[in-house]
Amino acid sequence: MANIQQVAKQAGVSVATVSRVLNGQNKVASRTKQKVENAIKELNYEPSMLGRNLRNSESRIMLILIPAISNPFYFEIIKGIENMALSQNYSILLCETDSRPEKEDIYFDLVRKKMADGIISMDPAVNIETLKELAEKYAIIQCSEYGGGIGIPYVTIDSEEASYRAVKHLIQIGHRKIALMNSDEKFSYARERKAGYERALAEYGLPVIDDYILYTQQLGFEYGQQAMKKILALPDRPTAVFAVSDLLAIGALKELNAAGIHVPNDMAVVGFDKIDFSNMTNPTLTTIAQPMYKMGAIAARMLIDLLRGEQVDSVVLEHELIIRESTSG
């Protein structure tokens, strides 16, 4: 394969002149430019994009931080990010953090070392202080999970309002004893979804019962099963469950099926996210739909705008309550 030195020799010019032609600079005379272009064609020379990007101080790579690749919630968001990125000649690099700060630091270093241009963070456990510090120099967008009031633009939905709607639906179809299957409240989405749950109960004069609020360490299917086992062991069992993620809700459904409890007649279940699997359960899962693909595409567009030096405002997208068999029989 030909290199830039061979192109320069063939065209009878310096390497610097070939470089200027490749970078589209106007300082090269049209006749000289033609010679270089002819040499490139004759030698079938392919310039190194990495070398060109380094000279331009850009990598054309977006860093995408997610806590767990295994969580299907992120699939559609990533697809939205990728399609928007590719349309603007960017590539994406997926970084699974496992919500561990030491892994985050390794990935943040890629931006500091100019191996990536900017970050889209979807990690609820991300170190906000480090993110704020990075955002002073580098382009960062928060997607889905966000820290408000820290000056970093985000795209998300109103989780508090969405949870309020989900629990209100359960109350309106006759439930008065509703459990909440929640994640760790160190995450903003967990706090917001609990607030929506409590607002709906308060509106209808229903008490918040501590035994009905269960916290899980992670959002995996098996954690939903374990939480449902605890609910079924309660002496005064609730008649409905609102889970802050579809994975927890699907785990809960599995446990209810195993225990021979009919859904929704004996217990109704509502999830959150509308992942693809939520329509494959038995019964199908009532859930809050997040516009995940759109969220990803907008996040990528926002990051590109930031990289171009444009002003970027945060975006709150609409959500939708999808009523299916797990609450409507």
CSV table of C-alpha atoms in Angstrom, one decimal:
chain,number,residue,atom,x,y,z
A,1,MET,CA,0.0,0.0,0.0
A,2,ALA,CA,1.3,3.4,-1.0
A,3,ASN,CA,2.2,6.0,1.7
A,4,ILE,CA,2.2,9.8,1.7
A,5,GLN,CA,5.9,10.0,1.0
A,6,GLN,CA,5.4,8.0,-2.3
A,7,VAL,CA,2.6,10.2,-3.3
A,8,ALA,CA,4.8,13.3,-2.7
A,9,LYS,CA,7.6,11.8,-4.8
A,10,GLN,CA,5.2,10.8,-7.6
A,11,ALA,CA,3.7,14.3,-7.7
A,12,GLY,CA,7.1,16.0,-7.4
A,13,VAL,CA,6.0,18.0,-4.3
A,14,SER,CA,6.7,17.9,-0.5
A,15,VAL,CA,4.9,15.8,2.0
A,16,ALA,CA,3.5,19.0,3.5
A,17,THR,CA,1.9,19.9,0.2
A,18,VAL,CA,0.2,16.5,-0.1
A,19,SER,CA,-1.0,17.0,3.5
A,20,ARG,CA,-2.5,20.4,2.6
A,21,VAL,CA,-4.3,18.9,-0.4
A,22,LEU,CA,-5.7,16.1,1.8
A,23,ASN,CA,-7.0,18.5,4.4
A,24,GLY,CA,-8.7,20.7,1.8
A,25,GLN,CA,-6.6,23.8,2.4
A,26,ASN,CA,-6.7,26.5,-0.2
A,27,LYS,CA,-3.0,27.4,-0.1
A,28,VAL,CA,-2.1,25.0,-2.9
A,29,ALA,CA,-2.1,26.2,-6.5
A,30,SER,CA,-4.7,24.4,-8.7
A,31,ARG,CA,-2.0,22.9,-11.0
A,32,THR,CA,-0.1,21.5,-8.0
A,33,LYS,CA,-3.3,20.2,-6.5
A,34,GLN,CA,-4.1,18.4,-9.7
A,35,LYS,CA,-0.7,16.7,-9.7
A,36,VAL,CA,-1.2,15.5,-6.2
A,37,GLU,CA,-4.7,14.2,-6.9
A,38,ASN,CA,-3.4,12.4,-10.0
A,39,ALA,CA,-0.6,10.7,-7.9
A,40,ILE,CA,-3.1,9.7,-5.3
A,41,LYS,CA,-5.3,8.1,-7.9
A,42,GLU,CA,-2.4,6.4,-9.7
A,43,LEU,CA,-1.0,4.9,-6.5
A,44,ASN,CA,-4.4,4.1,-5.1
A,45,TYR,CA,-3.4,5.9,-1.9
A,46,GLU,CA,-5.8,5.8,1.1
A,47,PRO,CA,-5.0,8.5,3.7
A,48,SER,CA,-5.0,7.6,7.3
A,49,MET,CA,-8.2,8.9,8.9
A,50,LEU,CA,-6.6,8.6,12.3
A,51,GLY,CA,-3.6,10.7,11.3
A,52,ARG,CA,-5.9,13.3,9.7
A,53,ASN,CA,-8.2,13.4,12.8
A,54,LEU,CA,-5.2,13.8,15.1
A,55,ARG,CA,-3.9,16.8,13.1
A,56,ASN,CA,-7.4,18.3,13.3
A,57,SER,CA,-7.6,17.5,17.1
A,58,GLU,CA,-10.7,15.4,16.6
A,59,SER,CA,-11.3,11.7,16.7
A,60,ARG,CA,-14.9,11.7,15.2
A,61,ILE,CA,-15.7,9.2,18.0
A,62,MET,CA,-18.5,9.6,20.7
A,63,LEU,CA,-18.1,7.8,24.0
A,64,ILE,CA,-21.3,6.2,25.2
A,65,LEU,CA,-21.3,5.4,29.0
A,66,ILE,CA,-23.8,2.7,30.0
A,67,PRO,CA,-24.0,0.8,33.3
A,68,ALA,CA,-24.8,-2.6,31.8
A,69,ILE,CA,-24.8,-3.7,28.2
A,70,SER,CA,-27.1,-6.6,29.2
A,71,ASN,CA,-30.0,-4.3,30.1
A,72,PRO,CA,-32.3,-4.2,27.0
A,73,PHE,CA,-33.5,-0.7,27.9
A,74,TYR,CA,-30.4,0.7,26.3
A,75,PHE,CA,-30.7,-1.1,22.9
A,76,GLU,CA,-33.0,1.3,21.2
A,77,ILE,CA,-31.3,4.4,22.7
A,78,ILE,CA,-27.9,3.1,21.4
A,79,LYS,CA,-29.5,2.5,18.0
A,80,GLY,CA,-30.8,6.1,17.9
A,81,ILE,CA,-27.4,7.5,18.9
A,82,GLU,CA,-25.5,5.3,16.4
A,83,ASN,CA,-27.8,6.2,13.4
A,84,MET,CA,-27.5,9.9,14.1
A,85,ALA,CA,-23.8,9.7,14.7
A,86,LEU,CA,-23.1,7.8,11.5
A,87,SER,CA,-25.2,10.3,9.5
A,88,GLN,CA,-22.8,13.0,10.7
A,89,ASN,CA,-19.6,10.9,10.1
A,90,TYR,CA,-19.1,10.0,13.7
A,91,SER,CA,-18.5,6.6,15.2
A,92,ILE,CA,-19.6,5.5,18.7
A,93,LEU,CA,-17.6,3.6,21.4
A,94,LEU,CA,-19.7,1.8,23.9
A,95,CYS,CA,-18.3,1.7,27.4
A,96,GLU,CA,-19.9,-0.5,30.1
A,97,THR,CA,-19.1,1.1,33.5
A,98,ASP,CA,-20.8,-1.5,35.8
A,99,SER,CA,-21.5,1.7,37.8
A,100,ARG,CA,-17.9,1.6,39.1
A,101,PRO,CA,-16.0,4.9,39.4
A,102,GLU,CA,-12.7,3.3,38.6
A,103,LYS,CA,-13.9,2.1,35.2
A,104,GLU,CA,-15.5,5.5,34.5
A,105,ASP,CA,-12.1,7.2,35.0
A,106,ILE,CA,-10.5,4.9,32.4
A,107,TYR,CA,-13.1,5.9,29.9
A,108,PHE,CA,-12.9,9.6,30.9
A,109,ASP,CA,-9.2,9.5,30.1
A,110,LEU,CA,-10.0,8.6,26.5
A,111,VAL,CA,-11.6,12.1,26.2
A,112,ARG,CA,-8.8,13.8,28.0
A,113,LYS,CA,-6.3,12.2,25.7
A,114,LYS,CA,-8.4,13.2,22.6
A,115,MET,CA,-9.2,9.6,21.6
A,116,ALA,CA,-12.9,10.6,21.8
A,117,ASP,CA,-14.5,14.0,21.1
A,118,GLY,CA,-17.3,13.9,23.7
A,119,ILE,CA,-19.5,11.8,26.0
A,120,ILE,CA,-23.1,10.7,26.2
A,121,SER,CA,-23.6,9.5,29.7
A,122,MET,CA,-26.4,7.1,30.6
A,123,ASP,CA,-24.9,5.9,33.8
A,124,PRO,CA,-27.0,6.7,36.9
A,125,ALA,CA,-24.1,6.1,39.2
A,126,VAL,CA,-21.7,8.4,37.3
A,127,ASN,CA,-19.6,10.7,39.5
A,128,ILE,CA,-21.4,14.0,39.0
A,129,GLU,CA,-18.5,16.1,40.3
A,130,THR,CA,-16.1,14.5,37.8
A,131,LEU,CA,-18.6,15.0,35.0
A,132,LYS,CA,-19.0,18.7,35.9
A,133,GLU,CA,-15.2,19.1,35.9
A,134,LEU,CA,-14.9,17.4,32.5
A,135,ALA,CA,-17.8,19.4,31.0
A,136,GLU,CA,-15.8,22.6,31.5
A,137,LYS,CA,-13.4,21.5,28.8
A,138,TYR,CA,-15.2,18.8,26.8
A,139,ALA,CA,-18.6,18.2,25.2
A,140,ILE,CA,-20.9,16.1,27.5
A,141,ILE,CA,-24.6,15.2,27.2
A,142,GLN,CA,-26.7,13.3,29.8
A,143,CYS,CA,-29.2,10.9,28.4
A,144,SER,CA,-32.2,9.3,30.3
A,145,GLU,CA,-30.5,9.5,33.7
A,146,TYR,CA,-29.3,13.0,34.6
A,147,GLY,CA,-28.1,15.3,37.4
A,148,GLY,CA,-30.2,18.5,37.2
A,149,GLY,CA,-28.8,21.9,38.1
A,150,ILE,CA,-25.2,21.0,37.2
A,151,GLY,CA,-25.1,22.9,33.9
A,152,ILE,CA,-24.8,19.8,31.7
A,153,PRO,CA,-27.5,19.4,29.0
A,154,TYR,CA,-29.7,16.4,29.2
A,155,VAL,CA,-32.5,14.5,27.3
A,156,THR,CA,-35.0,12.6,29.4
A,157,ILE,CA,-38.6,12.1,30.3
A,158,ASP,CA,-40.5,13.3,33.4
A,159,SER,CA,-40.1,10.2,35.6
A,160,GLU,CA,-42.1,11.6,38.5
A,161,GLU,CA,-45.1,12.4,36.3
A,162,ALA,CA,-44.8,9.0,34.5
A,163,SER,CA,-44.8,7.1,37.8
A,164,TYR,CA,-47.8,9.2,39.1
A,165,ARG,CA,-49.7,8.2,35.9
A,166,ALA,CA,-48.9,4.5,36.4
A,167,VAL,CA,-50.0,4.4,40.0
A,168,LYS,CA,-53.0,6.5,39.3
A,169,HIS,CA,-54.1,3.9,36.7
A,170,LEU,CA,-53.9,1.2,39.3
A,171,ILE,CA,-56.0,3.2,41.8
A,172,GLN,CA,-58.6,4.0,39.2
A,173,ILE,CA,-59.1,0.4,38.4
A,174,GLY,CA,-59.8,-0.3,42.0
A,175,HIS,CA,-56.5,-1.0,43.8
A,176,ARG,CA,-55.9,0.5,47.2
A,177,LYS,CA,-52.9,-1.6,48.4
A,178,ILE,CA,-50.1,-0.9,45.9
A,179,ALA,CA,-46.5,-1.9,46.4
A,180,LEU,CA,-43.5,-0.1,44.9
A,181,MET,CA,-40.6,-2.1,43.6
A,182,ASN,CA,-37.8,0.5,43.5
A,183,SER,CA,-34.1,0.7,42.9
A,184,ASP,CA,-31.5,2.4,45.1
A,185,GLU,CA,-32.5,6.0,45.9
A,186,LYS,CA,-29.0,7.3,45.3
A,187,PHE,CA,-30.2,7.3,41.6
A,188,SER,CA,-32.3,10.3,40.6
A,189,TYR,CA,-34.8,8.2,38.6
A,190,ALA,CA,-35.5,6.0,41.7
A,191,ARG,CA,-36.2,9.1,43.8
A,192,GLU,CA,-38.4,10.7,41.1
A,193,ARG,CA,-40.4,7.5,40.5
A,194,LYS,CA,-41.0,7.1,44.3
A,195,ALA,CA,-42.2,10.7,44.4
A,196,GLY,CA,-44.7,10.0,41.6
A,197,TYR,CA,-45.9,6.9,43.5
A,198,GLU,CA,-46.4,8.8,46.7
A,199,ARG,CA,-48.1,11.7,44.9
A,200,ALA,CA,-50.7,9.4,43.4
A,201,LEU,CA,-51.4,7.7,46.8
A,202,ALA,CA,-51.7,11.1,48.5
A,203,GLU,CA,-54.1,12.4,45.9
A,204,TYR,CA,-56.5,9.6,46.7
A,205,GLY,CA,-56.0,9.7,50.5
A,206,LEU,CA,-54.1,6.4,50.6
A,207,PRO,CA,-51.3,5.8,53.1
A,208,VAL,CA,-47.7,5.1,52.2
A,209,ILE,CA,-47.0,1.7,53.9
A,210,ASP,CA,-43.3,1.0,54.5
A,211,ASP,CA,-43.7,-2.8,54.0
A,212,TYR,CA,-45.0,-2.1,50.5
A,213,ILE,CA,-41.8,-0.3,49.4
A,214,LEU,CA,-39.0,-2.7,48.4
A,215,TYR,CA,-35.6,-1.7,47.2
A,216,THR,CA,-33.4,-3.8,44.8
A,217,GLN,CA,-29.6,-3.6,44.4
A,218,GLN,CA,-29.9,-3.8,40.6
A,219,LEU,CA,-32.6,-3.8,37.9
A,220,GLY,CA,-32.2,-7.4,36.7
A,221,PHE,CA,-34.9,-9.9,36.2
A,222,GLU,CA,-33.9,-12.0,39.2
A,223,TYR,CA,-34.1,-9.0,41.5
A,224,GLY,CA,-37.7,-8.6,40.5
A,225,GLN,CA,-38.3,-12.3,41.4
A,226,GLN,CA,-36.7,-11.8,44.9
A,227,ALA,CA,-38.7,-8.7,45.6
A,228,MET,CA,-41.9,-10.4,44.7
A,229,LYS,CA,-41.1,-13.3,47.0
A,230,LYS,CA,-40.9,-10.7,49.8
A,231,ILE,CA,-44.2,-9.2,48.8
A,232,LEU,CA,-45.9,-12.6,48.7
A,233,ALA,CA,-44.6,-13.3,52.2
A,234,LEU,CA,-46.3,-10.2,53.7
A,235,PRO,CA,-49.3,-11.0,56.1
A,236,ASP,CA,-51.4,-8.2,54.5
A,237,ARG,CA,-50.5,-8.6,50.8
A,238,PRO,CA,-50.9,-5.8,48.3
A,239,THR,CA,-53.2,-6.3,45.3
A,240,ALA,CA,-50.9,-4.4,42.8
A,241,VAL,CA,-47.2,-3.7,42.2
A,242,PHE,CA,-45.6,-0.8,40.4
A,243,ALA,CA,-42.0,-1.6,39.4
A,244,VAL,CA,-39.6,1.1,38.3
A,245,SER,CA,-38.3,-1.0,35.4
A,246,ASP,CA,-39.7,-3.6,33.1
A,247,LEU,CA,-37.0,-6.1,34.0
A,248,LEU,CA,-38.1,-6.0,37.7
A,249,ALA,CA,-41.7,-6.3,36.6
A,250,ILE,CA,-41.0,-9.3,34.3
A,251,GLY,CA,-39.2,-11.0,37.2
A,252,ALA,CA,-42.2,-10.2,39.4
A,253,LEU,CA,-44.6,-11.8,36.8
A,254,LYS,CA,-42.4,-14.9,36.6
A,255,GLU,CA,-42.6,-15.3,40.4
A,256,LEU,CA,-46.4,-14.8,40.4
A,257,ASN,CA,-46.8,-17.4,37.7
A,258,ALA,CA,-44.7,-19.8,39.7
A,259,ALA,CA,-46.8,-19.2,42.8
A,260,GLY,CA,-50.0,-19.8,40.9
A,261,ILE,CA,-51.3,-16.3,41.5
A,262,HIS,CA,-53.4,-14.9,38.7
A,263,VAL,CA,-52.4,-11.6,37.0
A,264,PRO,CA,-54.3,-9.3,37.1
A,265,ASN,CA,-57.2,-10.8,39.0
A,266,ASP,CA,-55.2,-11.6,42.2
A,267,MET,CA,-52.4,-9.0,41.6
A,268,ALA,CA,-51.9,-6.4,38.9
A,269,VAL,CA,-48.4,-5.4,37.7
A,270,VAL,CA,-47.1,-2.3,36.0
A,271,GLY,CA,-43.6,-1.8,34.7
A,272,PHE,CA,-41.6,1.1,33.2
A,273,ASP,CA,-39.7,1.5,29.9
A,274,LYS,CA,-41.6,-0.6,27.3
A,275,ILE,CA,-38.7,-2.8,26.4
A,276,ASP,CA,-39.4,-5.3,23.6
A,277,PHE,CA,-39.8,-8.2,26.1
A,278,SER,CA,-42.7,-6.4,27.8
A,279,ASN,CA,-45.0,-7.5,25.0
A,280,MET,CA,-43.8,-11.1,25.2
A,281,THR,CA,-44.7,-11.9,28.8
A,282,ASN,CA,-47.7,-13.9,30.0
A,283,PRO,CA,-49.7,-11.8,30.6
A,284,THR,CA,-48.4,-8.9,28.5
A,285,LEU,CA,-47.1,-6.1,30.7
A,286,THR,CA,-48.7,-2.7,31.3
A,287,THR,CA,-45.9,-0.2,31.2
A,288,ILE,CA,-44.7,3.4,30.8
A,289,ALA,CA,-43.3,3.8,27.3
A,290,GLN,CA,-40.1,5.9,26.9
A,291,PRO,CA,-39.3,7.1,23.4
A,292,MET,CA,-35.9,5.4,23.6
A,293,TYR,CA,-34.8,5.6,19.9
A,294,LYS,CA,-35.8,9.3,19.8
A,295,MET,CA,-34.0,9.9,23.1
A,296,GLY,CA,-30.8,8.5,21.7
A,297,ALA,CA,-31.0,10.3,18.3
A,298,ILE,CA,-31.6,13.7,20.1
A,299,ALA,CA,-28.7,13.0,22.6
A,300,ALA,CA,-26.3,12.4,19.6
A,301,ARG,CA,-27.6,15.5,17.8
A,302,MET,CA,-27.1,17.6,21.0
A,303,LEU,CA,-23.5,16.3,21.4
A,304,ILE,CA,-22.7,17.1,17.8
A,305,ASP,CA,-24.1,20.6,18.2
A,306,LEU,CA,-22.0,21.1,21.3
A,307,LEU,CA,-18.9,19.9,19.5
A,308,ARG,CA,-19.6,22.6,16.9
A,309,GLY,CA,-19.7,25.2,19.5
A,310,GLU,CA,-23.5,25.7,19.4
A,311,GLN,CA,-25.8,26.5,22.4
A,312,VAL,CA,-27.7,23.3,23.6
A,313,ASP,CA,-30.8,23.3,25.8
A,314,SER,CA,-32.0,20.3,27.7
A,315,VAL,CA,-35.0,18.3,26.3
A,316,VAL,CA,-37.8,16.6,28.2
A,317,LEU,CA,-39.7,14.1,26.0
A,318,GLU,CA,-43.2,12.8,26.2
A,319,HIS,CA,-44.0,9.4,27.7
A,320,GLU,CA,-47.0,7.2,27.3
A,321,LEU,CA,-48.9,4.7,29.6
A,322,ILE,CA,-49.4,1.5,27.6
A,323,ILE,CA,-52.2,-0.6,29.2
A,324,ARG,CA,-52.0,-4.3,28.6
A,325,GLU,CA,-53.1,-7.6,30.1
A,326,SER,CA,-51.2,-7.3,33.5
A,327,THR,CA,-53.7,-4.7,34.7
A,328,SER,CA,-56.7,-5.1,32.4
A,329,GLY,CA,-57.2,-8.9,32.3
